[in-house]
Amino acid sequence: MDNREMAPASGGVPERASYEVRDADVRAVALFGLAVLLTLLLVYGLLRLLLTGWLNQPLTAGPQVAPALVTPVAAPGPGLVAAPSQELDAYLQEQSQRLGSYGWVDREAGIVHVPITQAMEMLVEQGLPARDGPPPQFGLGPAYRLDSTGGQGPIAPGR
């Protein structure tokens, strides 16, 4: 053994170098080691069960397909407009020309488009077309009824 002496902690007599016997709990260390060992055995057993189950399943007989052949092609993104103001001006001019001119919408059905100013005048003179017959009934009563104070209160079901 080594006979070296350590410096005193509180200025007293030097102590002999030795190991600490009070702080290490041998039982706790042994229980911890046993717990680690049992955990490892449990994990090993579970993995063995899983892997043997997976290995006993038959493989597919078909040929392997490359993922590049199965993956759908991504849709192209929106194209960049080189001159958006010019494209907008051309669109607005086309719409303005359509609103101010005559033309066929469906020649076979006899549907035409007329200038917007004339269409508004025709609407004022003739009015909107009305449906023939009574308005549709959906079998539902009014959602609210007027109460005695002039406010609206919900109608109780079954009334």
PDB file of C-alpha atoms in Angstrom:
ATOM      1  CA  MET A   1       0.000   0.000   0.000  1.00  0.00           C
ATOM      2  CA  ASP A   2       0.984   3.530  -0.489  1.00  0.00           C
ATOM      3  CA  ASN A   3       2.029   5.369   2.665  1.00  0.00           C
ATOM      4  CA  ARG A   4       1.663   8.874   1.273  1.00  0.00           C
ATOM      5  CA  GLU A   5      -0.150  11.329   3.434  1.00  0.00           C
ATOM      6  CA  MET A   6      -2.738  13.809   2.200  1.00  0.00           C
ATOM      7  CA  ALA A   7      -2.824  17.452   3.188  1.00  0.00           C
ATOM      8  CA  PRO A   8      -5.085  18.124   6.162  1.00  0.00           C
ATOM      9  CA  ALA A   9      -8.573  19.406   5.302  1.00  0.00           C
ATOM     10  CA  SER A  10      -8.934  21.732   8.279  1.00  0.00           C
ATOM     11  CA  GLY A  11      -5.354  22.371   9.202  1.00  0.00           C
ATOM     12  CA  GLY A  12      -5.215  19.379  11.574  1.00  0.00           C
ATOM     13  CA  VAL A  13      -3.357  16.090  11.409  1.00  0.00           C
ATOM     14  CA  PRO A  14      -2.845  14.694   7.858  1.00  0.00           C
ATOM     15  CA  GLU A  15      -5.026  11.674   6.912  1.00  0.00           C
ATOM     16  CA  ARG A  16      -3.820   8.512   5.228  1.00  0.00           C
ATOM     17  CA  ALA A  17      -4.918   7.970   1.591  1.00  0.00           C
ATOM     18  CA  SER A  18      -7.642   5.344   1.425  1.00  0.00           C
ATOM     19  CA  TYR A  19     -10.885   4.490  -0.399  1.00  0.00           C
ATOM     20  CA  GLU A  20     -14.339   5.586   0.659  1.00  0.00           C
ATOM     21  CA  VAL A  21     -16.475   2.747   2.051  1.00  0.00           C
ATOM     22  CA  ARG A  22     -19.572   4.658   3.207  1.00  0.00           C
ATOM     23  CA  ASP A  23     -20.940   6.238  -0.035  1.00  0.00           C
ATOM     24  CA  ALA A  24     -21.131   3.319  -2.492  1.00  0.00           C
ATOM     25  CA  ASP A  25     -24.261   1.191  -2.015  1.00  0.00           C
ATOM     26  CA  VAL A  26     -23.353  -2.201  -3.416  1.00  0.00           C
ATOM     27  CA  ARG A  27     -26.947  -3.439  -3.268  1.00  0.00           C
ATOM     28  CA  ALA A  28     -28.260  -0.491  -5.346  1.00  0.00           C
ATOM     29  CA  VAL A  29     -25.532  -0.937  -7.970  1.00  0.00           C
ATOM     30  CA  ALA A  30     -26.274  -4.672  -8.185  1.00  0.00           C
ATOM     31  CA  LEU A  31     -30.039  -4.043  -8.543  1.00  0.00           C
ATOM     32  CA  PHE A  32     -29.386  -1.468 -11.264  1.00  0.00           C
ATOM     33  CA  GLY A  33     -27.175  -3.919 -13.159  1.00  0.00           C
ATOM     34  CA  LEU A  34     -29.825  -6.622 -12.816  1.00  0.00           C
ATOM     35  CA  ALA A  35     -32.513  -4.230 -14.120  1.00  0.00           C
ATOM     36  CA  VAL A  36     -30.355  -3.358 -17.152  1.00  0.00           C
ATOM     37  CA  LEU A  37     -29.739  -7.051 -17.826  1.00  0.00           C
ATOM     38  CA  LEU A  38     -33.471  -7.886 -17.591  1.00  0.00           C
ATOM     39  CA  THR A  39     -34.325  -4.982 -19.899  1.00  0.00           C
ATOM     40  CA  LEU A  40     -31.793  -6.178 -22.467  1.00  0.00           C
ATOM     41  CA  LEU A  41     -33.211  -9.710 -22.311  1.00  0.00           C
ATOM     42  CA  LEU A  42     -36.767  -8.398 -22.724  1.00  0.00           C
ATOM     43  CA  VAL A  43     -35.802  -6.282 -25.761  1.00  0.00           C
ATOM     44  CA  TYR A  44     -33.915  -9.222 -27.258  1.00  0.00           C
ATOM     45  CA  GLY A  45     -36.940 -11.482 -26.833  1.00  0.00           C
ATOM     46  CA  LEU A  46     -39.343  -8.978 -28.387  1.00  0.00           C
ATOM     47  CA  LEU A  47     -37.053  -8.356 -31.358  1.00  0.00           C
ATOM     48  CA  ARG A  48     -36.611 -12.077 -31.888  1.00  0.00           C
ATOM     49  CA  LEU A  49     -40.386 -12.605 -31.923  1.00  0.00           C
ATOM     50  CA  LEU A  50     -40.928  -9.738 -34.364  1.00  0.00           C
ATOM     51  CA  LEU A  51     -38.147 -10.738 -36.724  1.00  0.00           C
ATOM     52  CA  THR A  52     -39.110 -14.411 -36.848  1.00  0.00           C
ATOM     53  CA  GLY A  53     -42.697 -13.369 -37.577  1.00  0.00           C
ATOM     54  CA  TRP A  54     -41.609 -11.074 -40.377  1.00  0.00           C
ATOM     55  CA  LEU A  55     -39.167 -13.571 -41.845  1.00  0.00           C
ATOM     56  CA  ASN A  56     -41.856 -16.273 -42.002  1.00  0.00           C
ATOM     57  CA  GLN A  57     -44.088 -14.119 -44.215  1.00  0.00           C
ATOM     58  CA  PRO A  58     -43.794 -14.951 -47.929  1.00  0.00           C
ATOM     59  CA  LEU A  59     -42.223 -12.391 -50.216  1.00  0.00           C
ATOM     60  CA  THR A  60     -44.132 -10.988 -53.160  1.00  0.00           C
ATOM     61  CA  ALA A  61     -43.574 -12.957 -56.327  1.00  0.00           C
ATOM     62  CA  GLY A  62     -43.879  -9.975 -58.671  1.00  0.00           C
ATOM     63  CA  PRO A  63     -40.895  -8.051 -59.963  1.00  0.00           C
ATOM     64  CA  GLN A  64     -39.689  -5.008 -58.080  1.00  0.00           C
ATOM     65  CA  VAL A  65     -40.737  -1.710 -59.659  1.00  0.00           C
ATOM     66  CA  ALA A  66     -38.398   1.243 -59.510  1.00  0.00           C
ATOM     67  CA  PRO A  67     -39.817   4.104 -57.423  1.00  0.00           C
ATOM     68  CA  ALA A  68     -39.123   6.537 -60.270  1.00  0.00           C
ATOM     69  CA  LEU A  69     -41.585   4.618 -62.464  1.00  0.00           C
ATOM     70  CA  VAL A  70     -44.332   4.628 -59.827  1.00  0.00           C
ATOM     71  CA  THR A  71     -43.942   8.203 -58.579  1.00  0.00           C
ATOM     72  CA  PRO A  72     -46.318  10.538 -60.434  1.00  0.00           C
ATOM     73  CA  VAL A  73     -44.802  13.438 -62.276  1.00  0.00           C
ATOM     74  CA  ALA A  74     -45.272  16.708 -60.430  1.00  0.00           C
ATOM     75  CA  ALA A  75     -47.571  19.187 -62.115  1.00  0.00           C
ATOM     76  CA  PRO A  76     -45.771  22.174 -63.568  1.00  0.00           C
ATOM     77  CA  GLY A  77     -45.994  25.307 -61.505  1.00  0.00           C
ATOM     78  CA  PRO A  78     -47.462  28.549 -62.729  1.00  0.00           C
ATOM     79  CA  GLY A  79     -45.506  30.097 -65.543  1.00  0.00           C
ATOM     80  CA  LEU A  80     -43.903  33.464 -65.045  1.00  0.00           C
ATOM     81  CA  VAL A  81     -45.449  36.295 -67.015  1.00  0.00           C
ATOM     82  CA  ALA A  82     -42.807  38.386 -68.725  1.00  0.00           C
ATOM     83  CA  ALA A  83     -44.915  41.552 -68.953  1.00  0.00           C
ATOM     84  CA  PRO A  84     -47.986  41.272 -66.696  1.00  0.00           C
ATOM     85  CA  SER A  85     -49.178  44.818 -67.345  1.00  0.00           C
ATOM     86  CA  GLN A  86     -49.248  44.235 -71.115  1.00  0.00           C
ATOM     87  CA  GLU A  87     -51.102  40.944 -70.659  1.00  0.00           C
ATOM     88  CA  LEU A  88     -53.636  42.629 -68.353  1.00  0.00           C
ATOM     89  CA  ASP A  89     -54.107  45.498 -70.813  1.00  0.00           C
ATOM     90  CA  ALA A  90     -54.725  43.043 -73.659  1.00  0.00           C
ATOM     91  CA  TYR A  91     -57.240  41.103 -71.536  1.00  0.00           C
ATOM     92  CA  LEU A  92     -59.100  44.262 -70.472  1.00  0.00           C
ATOM     93  CA  GLN A  93     -59.205  45.511 -74.077  1.00  0.00           C
ATOM     94  CA  GLU A  94     -60.614  42.163 -75.238  1.00  0.00           C
ATOM     95  CA  GLN A  95     -63.300  42.245 -72.523  1.00  0.00           C
ATOM     96  CA  SER A  96     -64.163  45.868 -73.284  1.00  0.00           C
ATOM     97  CA  GLN A  97     -64.496  45.047 -76.981  1.00  0.00           C
ATOM     98  CA  ARG A  98     -66.787  42.084 -76.174  1.00  0.00           C
ATOM     99  CA  LEU A  99     -68.947  44.260 -73.880  1.00  0.00           C
ATOM    100  CA  GLY A 100     -69.400  46.842 -76.648  1.00  0.00           C
ATOM    101  CA  SER A 101     -70.095  44.590 -79.641  1.00  0.00           C
ATOM    102  CA  TYR A 102     -72.556  42.095 -81.085  1.00  0.00           C
ATOM    103  CA  GLY A 103     -71.717  38.431 -81.567  1.00  0.00           C
ATOM    104  CA  TRP A 104     -72.881  34.849 -81.362  1.00  0.00           C
ATOM    105  CA  VAL A 105     -72.698  32.930 -78.107  1.00  0.00           C
ATOM    106  CA  ASP A 106     -74.383  29.822 -79.561  1.00  0.00           C
ATOM    107  CA  ARG A 107     -75.439  30.099 -83.212  1.00  0.00           C
ATOM    108  CA  GLU A 108     -77.433  26.833 -83.218  1.00  0.00           C
ATOM    109  CA  ALA A 109     -79.455  27.840 -80.151  1.00  0.00           C
ATOM    110  CA  GLY A 110     -79.840  31.416 -81.427  1.00  0.00           C
ATOM    111  CA  ILE A 111     -78.109  33.009 -78.420  1.00  0.00           C
ATOM    112  CA  VAL A 112     -76.292  36.285 -79.068  1.00  0.00           C
ATOM    113  CA  HIS A 113     -74.488  38.857 -76.977  1.00  0.00           C
ATOM    114  CA  VAL A 114     -75.308  42.522 -77.362  1.00  0.00           C
ATOM    115  CA  PRO A 115     -73.479  45.652 -76.198  1.00  0.00           C
ATOM    116  CA  ILE A 116     -73.815  46.202 -72.452  1.00  0.00           C
ATOM    117  CA  THR A 117     -75.571  49.565 -72.778  1.00  0.00           C
ATOM    118  CA  GLN A 118     -78.232  48.081 -75.057  1.00  0.00           C
ATOM    119  CA  ALA A 119     -78.586  45.046 -72.742  1.00  0.00           C
ATOM    120  CA  MET A 120     -79.252  47.329 -69.759  1.00  0.00           C
ATOM    121  CA  GLU A 121     -81.874  49.285 -71.749  1.00  0.00           C
ATOM    122  CA  MET A 122     -83.567  46.026 -72.772  1.00  0.00           C
ATOM    123  CA  LEU A 123     -83.589  44.895 -69.156  1.00  0.00           C
ATOM    124  CA  VAL A 124     -85.262  48.124 -68.019  1.00  0.00           C
ATOM    125  CA  GLU A 125     -87.899  47.892 -70.784  1.00  0.00           C
ATOM    126  CA  GLN A 126     -88.656  44.165 -70.583  1.00  0.00           C
ATOM    127  CA  GLY A 127     -87.740  43.330 -66.978  1.00  0.00           C
ATOM    128  CA  LEU A 128     -86.284  40.086 -65.737  1.00  0.00           C
ATOM    129  CA  PRO A 129     -87.917  36.872 -66.911  1.00  0.00           C
ATOM    130  CA  ALA A 130     -90.142  35.304 -64.251  1.00  0.00           C
ATOM    131  CA  ARG A 131     -90.628  31.625 -63.613  1.00  0.00           C
ATOM    132  CA  ASP A 132     -93.989  30.150 -64.396  1.00  0.00           C
ATOM    133  CA  GLY A 133     -95.901  28.669 -61.476  1.00  0.00           C
ATOM    134  CA  PRO A 134     -95.607  29.039 -57.731  1.00  0.00           C
ATOM    135  CA  PRO A 135     -92.270  29.404 -55.967  1.00  0.00           C
ATOM    136  CA  PRO A 136     -90.648  26.148 -54.861  1.00  0.00           C
ATOM    137  CA  GLN A 137     -91.686  24.730 -51.485  1.00  0.00           C
ATOM    138  CA  PHE A 138     -89.080  22.926 -49.431  1.00  0.00           C
ATOM    139  CA  GLY A 139     -91.409  21.785 -46.648  1.00  0.00           C
ATOM    140  CA  LEU A 140     -89.819  24.058 -44.078  1.00  0.00           C
ATOM    141  CA  GLY A 141     -91.675  26.671 -42.112  1.00  0.00           C
ATOM    142  CA  PRO A 142     -90.266  30.089 -41.312  1.00  0.00           C
ATOM    143  CA  ALA A 143     -87.256  30.075 -39.045  1.00  0.00           C
ATOM    144  CA  TYR A 144     -88.521  33.032 -36.977  1.00  0.00           C
ATOM    145  CA  ARG A 145     -91.862  34.571 -36.095  1.00  0.00           C
ATOM    146  CA  LEU A 146     -92.620  38.082 -34.968  1.00  0.00           C
ATOM    147  CA  ASP A 147     -93.460  38.336 -31.282  1.00  0.00           C
ATOM    148  CA  SER A 148     -95.678  40.908 -29.567  1.00  0.00           C
ATOM    149  CA  THR A 149     -92.849  43.392 -29.039  1.00  0.00           C
ATOM    150  CA  GLY A 150     -91.936  43.497 -32.713  1.00  0.00           C
ATOM    151  CA  GLY A 151     -88.707  41.579 -32.227  1.00  0.00           C
ATOM    152  CA  GLN A 152     -87.959  38.176 -33.595  1.00  0.00           C
ATOM    153  CA  GLY A 153     -88.063  35.068 -31.457  1.00  0.00           C
ATOM    154  CA  PRO A 154     -87.288  31.516 -32.507  1.00  0.00           C
ATOM    155  CA  ILE A 155     -90.212  29.267 -33.326  1.00  0.00           C
ATOM    156  CA  ALA A 156     -90.492  26.236 -31.071  1.00  0.00           C
ATOM    157  CA  PRO A 157     -90.226  22.919 -32.933  1.00  0.00           C
ATOM    158  CA  GLY A 158     -93.566  21.395 -33.877  1.00  0.00           C
ATOM    159  CA  ARG A 159     -95.472  24.712 -34.122  1.00  0.00           C
TER     160      ARG A 159
END
